[in-house]
Coordinates of C-alpha atoms in Angstrom, one line a residue:
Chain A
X11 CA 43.7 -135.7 10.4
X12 CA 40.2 -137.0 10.4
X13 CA 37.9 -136.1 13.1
X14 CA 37.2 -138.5 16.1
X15 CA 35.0 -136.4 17.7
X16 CA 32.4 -136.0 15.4
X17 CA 32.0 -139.4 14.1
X18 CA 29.7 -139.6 17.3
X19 CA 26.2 -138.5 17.3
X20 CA 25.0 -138.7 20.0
X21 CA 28.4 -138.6 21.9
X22 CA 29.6 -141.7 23.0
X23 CA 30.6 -142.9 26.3
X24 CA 34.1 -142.3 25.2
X25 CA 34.5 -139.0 23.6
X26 CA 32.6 -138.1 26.7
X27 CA 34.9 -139.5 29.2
X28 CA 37.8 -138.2 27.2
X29 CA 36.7 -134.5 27.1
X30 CA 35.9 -134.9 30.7
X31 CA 40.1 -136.1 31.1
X32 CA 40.8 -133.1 29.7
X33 CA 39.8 -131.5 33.0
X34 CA 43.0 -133.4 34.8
X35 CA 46.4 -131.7 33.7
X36 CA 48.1 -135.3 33.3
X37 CA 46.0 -135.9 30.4
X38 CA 45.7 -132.3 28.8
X39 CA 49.6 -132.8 28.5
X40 CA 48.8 -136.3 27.0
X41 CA 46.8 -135.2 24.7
X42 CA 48.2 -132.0 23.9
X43 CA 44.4 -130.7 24.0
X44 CA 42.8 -128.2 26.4
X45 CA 39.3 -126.7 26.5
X46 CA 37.4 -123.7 26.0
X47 CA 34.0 -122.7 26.9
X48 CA 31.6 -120.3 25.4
X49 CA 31.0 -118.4 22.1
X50 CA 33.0 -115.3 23.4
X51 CA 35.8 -116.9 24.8
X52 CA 36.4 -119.2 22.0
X53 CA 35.8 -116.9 18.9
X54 CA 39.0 -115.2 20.6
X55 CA 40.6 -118.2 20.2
X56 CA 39.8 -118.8 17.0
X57 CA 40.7 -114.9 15.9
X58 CA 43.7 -115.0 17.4
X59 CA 44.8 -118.1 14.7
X60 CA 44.4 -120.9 17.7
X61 CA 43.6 -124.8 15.6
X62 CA 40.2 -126.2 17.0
X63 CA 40.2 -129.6 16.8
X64 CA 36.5 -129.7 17.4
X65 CA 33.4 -127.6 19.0
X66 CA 30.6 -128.9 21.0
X67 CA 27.7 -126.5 20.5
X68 CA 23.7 -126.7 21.2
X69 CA 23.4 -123.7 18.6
X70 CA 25.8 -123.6 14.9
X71 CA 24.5 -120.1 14.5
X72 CA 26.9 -118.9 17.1
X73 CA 30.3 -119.8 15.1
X74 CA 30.3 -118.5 11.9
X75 CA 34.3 -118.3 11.9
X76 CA 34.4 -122.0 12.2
X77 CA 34.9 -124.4 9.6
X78 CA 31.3 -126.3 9.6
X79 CA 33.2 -130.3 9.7
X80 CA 34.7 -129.0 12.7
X81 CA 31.3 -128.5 14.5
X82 CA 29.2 -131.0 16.6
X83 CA 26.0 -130.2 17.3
X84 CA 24.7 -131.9 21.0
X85 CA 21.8 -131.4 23.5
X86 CA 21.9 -129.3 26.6
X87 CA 22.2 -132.3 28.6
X88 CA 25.1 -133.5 27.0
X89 CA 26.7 -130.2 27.2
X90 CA 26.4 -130.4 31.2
X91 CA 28.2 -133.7 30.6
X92 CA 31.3 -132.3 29.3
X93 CA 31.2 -128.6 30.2
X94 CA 33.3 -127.8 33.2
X95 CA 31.5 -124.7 33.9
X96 CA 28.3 -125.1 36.5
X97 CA 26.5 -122.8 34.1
X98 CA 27.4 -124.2 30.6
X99 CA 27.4 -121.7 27.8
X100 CA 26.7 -122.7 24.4
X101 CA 29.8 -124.1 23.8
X102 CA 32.6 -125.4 24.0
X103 CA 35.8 -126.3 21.9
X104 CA 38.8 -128.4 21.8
X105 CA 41.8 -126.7 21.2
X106 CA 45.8 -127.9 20.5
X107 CA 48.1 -126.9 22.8
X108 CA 51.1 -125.4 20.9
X109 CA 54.1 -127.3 21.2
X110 CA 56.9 -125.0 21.2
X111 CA 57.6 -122.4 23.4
X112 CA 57.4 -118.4 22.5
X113 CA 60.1 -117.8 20.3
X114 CA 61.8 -115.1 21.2
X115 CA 61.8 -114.0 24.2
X116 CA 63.2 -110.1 24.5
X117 CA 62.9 -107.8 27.1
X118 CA 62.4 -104.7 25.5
X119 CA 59.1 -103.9 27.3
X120 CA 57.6 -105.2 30.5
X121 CA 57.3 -108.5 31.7
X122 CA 55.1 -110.4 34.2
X123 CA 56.8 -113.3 36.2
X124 CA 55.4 -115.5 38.7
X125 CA 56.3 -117.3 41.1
X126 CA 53.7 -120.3 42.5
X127 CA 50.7 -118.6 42.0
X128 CA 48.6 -121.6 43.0
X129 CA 45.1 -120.4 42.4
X130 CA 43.9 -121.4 38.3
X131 CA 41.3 -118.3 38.8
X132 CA 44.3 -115.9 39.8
X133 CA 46.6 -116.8 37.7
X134 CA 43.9 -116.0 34.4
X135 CA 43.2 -112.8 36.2
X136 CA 46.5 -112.1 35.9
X137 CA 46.9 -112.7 32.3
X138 CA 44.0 -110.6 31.5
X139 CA 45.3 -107.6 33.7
X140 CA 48.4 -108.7 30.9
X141 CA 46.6 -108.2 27.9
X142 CA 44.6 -105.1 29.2
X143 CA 47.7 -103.4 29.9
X144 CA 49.7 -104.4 26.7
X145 CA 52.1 -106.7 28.7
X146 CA 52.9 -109.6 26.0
X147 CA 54.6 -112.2 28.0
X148 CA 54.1 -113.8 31.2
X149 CA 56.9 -116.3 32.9
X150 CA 55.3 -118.9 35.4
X151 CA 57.5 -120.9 37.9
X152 CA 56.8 -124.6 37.9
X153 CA 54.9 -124.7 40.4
X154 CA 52.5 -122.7 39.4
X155 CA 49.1 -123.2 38.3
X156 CA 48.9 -124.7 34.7
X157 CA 47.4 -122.4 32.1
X158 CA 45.8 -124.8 30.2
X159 CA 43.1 -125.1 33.3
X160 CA 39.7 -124.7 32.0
X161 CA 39.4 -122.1 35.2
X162 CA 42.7 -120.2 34.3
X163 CA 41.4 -120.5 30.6
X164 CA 37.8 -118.4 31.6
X165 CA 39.2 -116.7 34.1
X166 CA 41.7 -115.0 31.4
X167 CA 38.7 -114.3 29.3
X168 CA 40.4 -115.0 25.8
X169 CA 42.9 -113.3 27.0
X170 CA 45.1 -116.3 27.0
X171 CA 44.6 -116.3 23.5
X172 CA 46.8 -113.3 23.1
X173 CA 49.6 -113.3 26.0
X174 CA 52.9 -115.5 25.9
X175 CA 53.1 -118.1 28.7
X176 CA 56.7 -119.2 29.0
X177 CA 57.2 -121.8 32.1
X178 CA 60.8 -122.1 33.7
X179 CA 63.1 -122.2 36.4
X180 CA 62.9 -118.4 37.8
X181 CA 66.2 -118.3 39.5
X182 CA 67.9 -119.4 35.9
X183 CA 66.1 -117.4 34.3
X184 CA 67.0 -114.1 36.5
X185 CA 70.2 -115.6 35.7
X186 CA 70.1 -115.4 31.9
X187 CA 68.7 -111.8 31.5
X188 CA 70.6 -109.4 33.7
X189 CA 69.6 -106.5 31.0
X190 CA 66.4 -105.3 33.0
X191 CA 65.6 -103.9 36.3
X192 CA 63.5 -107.0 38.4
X193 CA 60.5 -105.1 40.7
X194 CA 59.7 -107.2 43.5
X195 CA 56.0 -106.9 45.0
X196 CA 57.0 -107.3 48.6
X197 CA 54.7 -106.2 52.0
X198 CA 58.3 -104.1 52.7
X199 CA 59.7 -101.9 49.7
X200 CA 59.0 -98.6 48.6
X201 CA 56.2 -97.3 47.7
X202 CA 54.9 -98.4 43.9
X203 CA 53.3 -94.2 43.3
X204 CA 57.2 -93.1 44.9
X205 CA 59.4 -95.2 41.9
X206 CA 60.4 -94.5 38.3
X207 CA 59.5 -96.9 35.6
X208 CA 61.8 -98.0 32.7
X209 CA 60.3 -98.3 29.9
X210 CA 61.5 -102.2 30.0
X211 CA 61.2 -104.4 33.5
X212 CA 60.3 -107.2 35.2
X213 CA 57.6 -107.1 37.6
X214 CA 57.9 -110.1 39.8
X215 CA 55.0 -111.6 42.1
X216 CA 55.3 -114.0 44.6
X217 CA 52.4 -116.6 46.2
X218 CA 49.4 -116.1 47.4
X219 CA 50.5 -116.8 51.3
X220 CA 54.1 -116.9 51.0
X221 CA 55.2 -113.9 49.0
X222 CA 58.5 -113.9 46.9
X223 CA 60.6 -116.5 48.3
X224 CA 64.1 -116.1 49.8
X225 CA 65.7 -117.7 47.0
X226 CA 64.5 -114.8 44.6
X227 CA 65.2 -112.3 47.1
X228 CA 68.7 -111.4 45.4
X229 CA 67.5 -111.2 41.9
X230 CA 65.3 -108.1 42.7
X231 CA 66.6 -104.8 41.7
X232 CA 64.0 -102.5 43.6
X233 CA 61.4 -103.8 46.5
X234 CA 58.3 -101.7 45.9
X235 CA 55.1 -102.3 47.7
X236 CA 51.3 -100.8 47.8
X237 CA 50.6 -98.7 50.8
X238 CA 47.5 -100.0 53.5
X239 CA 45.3 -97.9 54.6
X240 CA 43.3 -100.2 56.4
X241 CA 43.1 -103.7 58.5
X242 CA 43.6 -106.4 56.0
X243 CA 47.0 -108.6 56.1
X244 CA 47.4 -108.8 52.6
X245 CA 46.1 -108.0 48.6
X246 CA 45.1 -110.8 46.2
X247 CA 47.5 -111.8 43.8
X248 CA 45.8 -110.7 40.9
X249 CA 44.9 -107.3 42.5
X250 CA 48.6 -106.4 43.9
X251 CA 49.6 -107.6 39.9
X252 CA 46.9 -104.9 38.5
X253 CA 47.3 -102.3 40.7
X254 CA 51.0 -102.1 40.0
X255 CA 50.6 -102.6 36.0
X256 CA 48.3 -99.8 36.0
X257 CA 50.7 -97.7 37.6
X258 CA 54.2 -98.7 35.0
X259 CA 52.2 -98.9 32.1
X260 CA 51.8 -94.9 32.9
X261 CA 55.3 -94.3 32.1
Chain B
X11 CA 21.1 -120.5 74.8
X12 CA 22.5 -123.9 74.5
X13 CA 24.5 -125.2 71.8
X14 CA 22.8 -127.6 69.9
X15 CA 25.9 -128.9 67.7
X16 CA 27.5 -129.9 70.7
X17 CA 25.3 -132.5 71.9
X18 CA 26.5 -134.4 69.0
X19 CA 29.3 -136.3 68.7
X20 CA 29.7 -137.7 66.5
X21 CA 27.7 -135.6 64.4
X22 CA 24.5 -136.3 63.9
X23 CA 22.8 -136.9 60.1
X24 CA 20.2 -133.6 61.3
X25 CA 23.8 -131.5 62.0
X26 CA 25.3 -132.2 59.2
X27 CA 22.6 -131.3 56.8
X28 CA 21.8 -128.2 58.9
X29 CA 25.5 -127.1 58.4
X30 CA 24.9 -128.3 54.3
X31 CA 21.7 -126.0 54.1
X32 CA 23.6 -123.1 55.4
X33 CA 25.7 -123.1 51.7
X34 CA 21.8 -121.9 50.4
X35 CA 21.3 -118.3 50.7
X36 CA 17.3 -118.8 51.9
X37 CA 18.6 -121.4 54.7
X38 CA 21.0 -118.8 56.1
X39 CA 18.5 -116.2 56.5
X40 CA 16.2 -118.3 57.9
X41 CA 18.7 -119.2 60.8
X42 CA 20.9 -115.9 60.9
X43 CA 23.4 -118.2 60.7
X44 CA 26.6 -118.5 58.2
X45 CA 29.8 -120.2 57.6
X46 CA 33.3 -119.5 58.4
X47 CA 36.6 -121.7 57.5
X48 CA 40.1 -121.7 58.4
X49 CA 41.9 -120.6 61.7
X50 CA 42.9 -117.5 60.3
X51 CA 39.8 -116.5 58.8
X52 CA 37.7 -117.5 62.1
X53 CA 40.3 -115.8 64.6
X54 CA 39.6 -112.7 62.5
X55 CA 35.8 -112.5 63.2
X56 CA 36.1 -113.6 66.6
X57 CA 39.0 -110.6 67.1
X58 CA 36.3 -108.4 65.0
X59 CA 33.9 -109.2 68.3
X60 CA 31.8 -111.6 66.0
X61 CA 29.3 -114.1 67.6
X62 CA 30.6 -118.0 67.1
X63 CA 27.8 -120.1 67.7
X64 CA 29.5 -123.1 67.4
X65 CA 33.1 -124.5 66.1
X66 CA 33.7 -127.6 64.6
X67 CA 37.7 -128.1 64.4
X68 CA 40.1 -131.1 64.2
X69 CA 42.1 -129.8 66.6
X70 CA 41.2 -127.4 69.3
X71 CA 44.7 -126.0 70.0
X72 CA 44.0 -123.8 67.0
X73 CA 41.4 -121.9 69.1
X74 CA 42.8 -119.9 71.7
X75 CA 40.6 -117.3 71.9
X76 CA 37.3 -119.1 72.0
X77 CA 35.1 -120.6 75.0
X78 CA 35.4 -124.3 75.6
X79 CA 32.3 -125.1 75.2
X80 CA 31.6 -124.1 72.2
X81 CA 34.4 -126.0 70.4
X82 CA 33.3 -129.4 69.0
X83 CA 35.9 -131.6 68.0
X84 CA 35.4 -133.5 64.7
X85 CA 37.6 -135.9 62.6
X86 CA 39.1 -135.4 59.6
X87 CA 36.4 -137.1 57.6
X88 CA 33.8 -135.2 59.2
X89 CA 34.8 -132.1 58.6
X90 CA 35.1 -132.8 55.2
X91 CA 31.0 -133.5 54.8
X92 CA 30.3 -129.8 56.1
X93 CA 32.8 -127.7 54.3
X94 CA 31.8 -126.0 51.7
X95 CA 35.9 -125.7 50.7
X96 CA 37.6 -128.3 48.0
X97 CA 40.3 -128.7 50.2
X98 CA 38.8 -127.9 54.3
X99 CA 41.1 -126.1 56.4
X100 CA 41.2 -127.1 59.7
X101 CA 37.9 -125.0 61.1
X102 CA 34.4 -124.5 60.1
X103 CA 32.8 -122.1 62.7
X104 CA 29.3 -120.9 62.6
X105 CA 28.6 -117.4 63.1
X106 CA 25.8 -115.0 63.9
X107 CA 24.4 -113.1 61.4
X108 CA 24.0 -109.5 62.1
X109 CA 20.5 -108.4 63.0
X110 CA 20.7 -104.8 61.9
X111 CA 22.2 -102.8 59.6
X112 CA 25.4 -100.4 60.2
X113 CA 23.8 -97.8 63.0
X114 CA 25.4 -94.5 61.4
X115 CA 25.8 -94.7 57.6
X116 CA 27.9 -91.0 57.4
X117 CA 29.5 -90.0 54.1
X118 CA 32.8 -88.5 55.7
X119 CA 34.9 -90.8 53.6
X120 CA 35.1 -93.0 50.8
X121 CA 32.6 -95.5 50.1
X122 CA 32.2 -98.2 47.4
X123 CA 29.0 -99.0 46.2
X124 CA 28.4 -102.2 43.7
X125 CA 25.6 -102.5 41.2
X126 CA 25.0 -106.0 40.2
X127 CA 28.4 -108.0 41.3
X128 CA 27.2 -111.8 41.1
X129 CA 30.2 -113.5 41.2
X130 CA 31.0 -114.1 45.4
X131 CA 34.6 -114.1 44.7
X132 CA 34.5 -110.7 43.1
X133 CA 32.8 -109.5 46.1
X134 CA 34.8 -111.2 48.8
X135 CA 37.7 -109.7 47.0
X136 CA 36.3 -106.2 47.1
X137 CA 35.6 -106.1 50.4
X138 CA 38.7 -107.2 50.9
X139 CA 40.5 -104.4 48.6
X140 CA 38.0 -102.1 50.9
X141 CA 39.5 -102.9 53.8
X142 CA 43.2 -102.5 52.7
X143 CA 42.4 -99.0 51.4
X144 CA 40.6 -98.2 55.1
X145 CA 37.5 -97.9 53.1
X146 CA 34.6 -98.7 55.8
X147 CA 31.4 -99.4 54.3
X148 CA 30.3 -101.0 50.7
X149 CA 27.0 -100.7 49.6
X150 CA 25.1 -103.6 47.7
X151 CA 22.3 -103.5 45.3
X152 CA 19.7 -106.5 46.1
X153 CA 21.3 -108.3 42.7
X154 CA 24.5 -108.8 44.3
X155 CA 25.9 -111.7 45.6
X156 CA 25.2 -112.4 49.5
X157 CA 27.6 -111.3 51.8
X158 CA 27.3 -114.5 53.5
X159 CA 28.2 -116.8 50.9
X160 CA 30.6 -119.5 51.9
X161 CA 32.7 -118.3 48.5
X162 CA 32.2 -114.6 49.4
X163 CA 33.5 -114.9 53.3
X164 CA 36.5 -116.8 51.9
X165 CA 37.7 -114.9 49.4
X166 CA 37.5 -112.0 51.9
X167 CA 39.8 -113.4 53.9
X168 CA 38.5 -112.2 57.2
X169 CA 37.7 -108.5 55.9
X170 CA 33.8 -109.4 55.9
X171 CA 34.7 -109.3 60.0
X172 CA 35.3 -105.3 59.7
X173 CA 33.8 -103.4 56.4
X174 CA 30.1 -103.0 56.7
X175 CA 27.6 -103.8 54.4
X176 CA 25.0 -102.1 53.3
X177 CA 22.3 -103.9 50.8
X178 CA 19.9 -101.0 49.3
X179 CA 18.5 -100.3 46.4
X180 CA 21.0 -98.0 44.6
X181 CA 18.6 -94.9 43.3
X182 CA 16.8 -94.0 46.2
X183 CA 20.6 -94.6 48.0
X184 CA 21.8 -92.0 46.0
X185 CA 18.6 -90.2 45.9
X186 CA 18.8 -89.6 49.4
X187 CA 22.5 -88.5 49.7
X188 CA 23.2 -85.8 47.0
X189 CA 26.1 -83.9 49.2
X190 CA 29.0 -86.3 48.1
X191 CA 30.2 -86.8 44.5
X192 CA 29.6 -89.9 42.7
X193 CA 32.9 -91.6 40.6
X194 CA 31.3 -94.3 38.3
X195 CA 34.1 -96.5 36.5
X196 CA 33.1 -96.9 32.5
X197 CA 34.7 -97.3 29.7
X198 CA 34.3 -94.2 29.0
X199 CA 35.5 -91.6 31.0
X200 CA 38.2 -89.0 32.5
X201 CA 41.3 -91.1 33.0
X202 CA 40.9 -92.0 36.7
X203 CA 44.7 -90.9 36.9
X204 CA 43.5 -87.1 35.6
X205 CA 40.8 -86.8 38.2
X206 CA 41.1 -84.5 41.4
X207 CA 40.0 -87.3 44.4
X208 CA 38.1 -85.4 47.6
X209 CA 38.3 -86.4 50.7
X210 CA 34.6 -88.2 50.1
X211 CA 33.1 -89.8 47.7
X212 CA 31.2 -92.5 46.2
X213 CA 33.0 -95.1 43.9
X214 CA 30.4 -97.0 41.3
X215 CA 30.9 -100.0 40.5
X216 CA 28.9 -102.1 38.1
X217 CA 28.1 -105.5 36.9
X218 CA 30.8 -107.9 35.3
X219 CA 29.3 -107.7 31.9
X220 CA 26.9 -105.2 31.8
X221 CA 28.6 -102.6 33.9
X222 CA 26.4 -99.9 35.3
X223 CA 23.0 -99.5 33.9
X224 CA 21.3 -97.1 32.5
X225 CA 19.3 -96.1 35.7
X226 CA 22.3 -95.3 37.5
X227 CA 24.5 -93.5 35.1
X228 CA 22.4 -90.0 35.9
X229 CA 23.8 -90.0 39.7
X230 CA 27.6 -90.7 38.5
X231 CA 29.0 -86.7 38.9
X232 CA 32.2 -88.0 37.3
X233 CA 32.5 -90.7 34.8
X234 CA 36.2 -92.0 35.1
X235 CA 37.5 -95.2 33.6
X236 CA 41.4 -97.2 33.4
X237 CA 43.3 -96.9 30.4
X238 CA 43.6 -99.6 28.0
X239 CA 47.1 -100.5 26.6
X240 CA 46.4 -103.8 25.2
X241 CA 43.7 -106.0 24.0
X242 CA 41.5 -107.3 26.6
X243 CA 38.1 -106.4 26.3
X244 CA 37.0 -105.2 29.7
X245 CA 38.8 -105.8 33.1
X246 CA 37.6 -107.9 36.3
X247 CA 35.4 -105.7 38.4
X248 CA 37.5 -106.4 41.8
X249 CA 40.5 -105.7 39.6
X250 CA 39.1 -102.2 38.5
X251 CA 38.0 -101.4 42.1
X252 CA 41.2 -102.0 43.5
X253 CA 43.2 -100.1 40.9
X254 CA 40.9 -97.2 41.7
X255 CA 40.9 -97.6 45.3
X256 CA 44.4 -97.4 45.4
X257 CA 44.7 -94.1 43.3
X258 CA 42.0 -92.5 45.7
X259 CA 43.3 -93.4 48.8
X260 CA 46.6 -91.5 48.0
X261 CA 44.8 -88.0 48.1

């Protein structure tokens, strides 16, 4: 497929308002395209077998692992016109969003879901907390943030590069897999240092005001929660995820 | 002292771009004045015995606990030109910055000190994480974000109202108090599961990408880090500090 980015030099008017769409779910769905900003972040993309379909970059130096027809080379200022960073950094790329779901999904190790984790900058945290801990797959809720959002994407630091993102109805899909144990992060539960891990689970989080909602209530097989020692309400989503990773991924 | 804000109503142009310059660091410490937003957020520091100088709310029901006169009711669109959130939450209170630093700085339990955190997330979340784990003070090196940063109050979610802050230069800091040890989270280290926790101690933080520098390492007594499992390359620094926190606060 030819390349309709880099026919224009200096960027047109066009390609800049359609990199700028790409901020705006609706149209990275359209498109099938999300982006991916600078060289550290997307040279994980690229390692990890991701197809750029291009990559806007004030310095060619900084992607040897990209085929050179692929590359646009643009000014700083036009970088700030399509970066979606305050800070732009070098560069950044187009990427395809894959079109089919993970393939197999199997329990036979731990498993991240989430339910309506709103915030794009916690849910990347939480796929990096994933990938640090060797936790392949990640199930989202509908309602929760999209992963393709540039912030999710930076906030995951590549890391989205390497973790499954599977996005479905929770309650069917407690349904469909009774195999594994579900933990439930809840403010009441037992503690998470006072439980024994399996070696395979599901570690369920709920929203970043709400909690787990009543409607997954019944699927969870053992409340835990993380002690306070202290005055604030609650824990970040992200953090509450981390924290309790750290601890299974022990056993 | 009178209240200024409340002579105007409807706001004034001079109000509005006083509350605008209080999103700069230099304009807040010019006026010892910062920004709070959100009932819950704002009820917290007034619980915490915080100074409001003003409020500006859409609906002063939400206020129970404050003085009538200070409460200036603003419309919808009004509010919107002097928050600093995407999405303004009912509230935007200004506060009172602290005159002097915390009286008694006494090493009698656990305190966190950062090196370099820049993002004012990461450190809104830490003090945040602080305040779960009932850990009272957090040191700052002059690189860090401020406190006071619209991003940094939020994402402490009222926990800014109780943990106090301490911004110092980190050598002489340690210089000065050698009786505690100093745990310094690397990637290289004692697993930070293996180590025995005391009843006080210092927890060393360092920047996002740099981690702790070289002028600091000689004060860190023991170097402990978080397992890896997976791939990512590092870990957020809240996340790390919380997962650490947690672990420490259970001996």
């Amino acid at each position: 497929m030819p390349n309709l980015y880099a026919m224009a030099q200096p960027l047109s008017k066009n390609v800049i308002r359609h990199l700028n769409s790409l901020k705006i779910k609706k149209y990275r769905y359209t498109h099938r395209e999300f982006i991916v900003e600078g060289p550290k972040v997307v040279e994980e993309f690229l390692h990890a077998g991701w197809e750029a379909i291009s990559v806007f970059t004030v310095n060619r130096d900084l992607l040897p692992l990209l085929e050179f027809e692929k590359i646009v080379l643009v000014s700083d200022g036009e970088l700030k016109k399509i970066s979606a960073l305050q800070t732009p950094n070098s560069i950044l790329a187009v990427f395809r969003m894959p079109e089919t779901l993970p393939e197999e999904v199997t329990f036979n190790q731990w498993t991240i879901a989430l339910e309506g984790i709103r915030d794009p900058g916690n849910l990347g945290t939480i796929i990096r907390v994933a990938d640090w801990f060797g936790i392949g797959l990640v199930v989202c809720s509908p309602d929760c943030a999209d992963p393709f959002n540039p912030k999710t994407v930076q906030a995951s630091m590549g890391s989205l590069a390497r973790v499954k993102l599977l996005e479905t109805d929770l309650p069917s899909f407690f349904r469909l897999q009774a195999t594994v144990p579900v933990f439930g992060a809840l403010l009441n539960g037992t503690s998470y240092k006072e439980v024994d891990y399996p070696s395979a689970g599901i570690l369920l989080i709920g929203n970043e005001s709400a909690g787990i909602s009543d409607t997954l209530l019944p699927f969870i097989t053992k409340p835990i929660t993380i002690p306070r020692y202290g005055q604030a309400e609650s824990l970040n989503a992200a953090i509450a995820t981390a924290i309790i990773c750290s601890e299974l991924s022990h056993h």
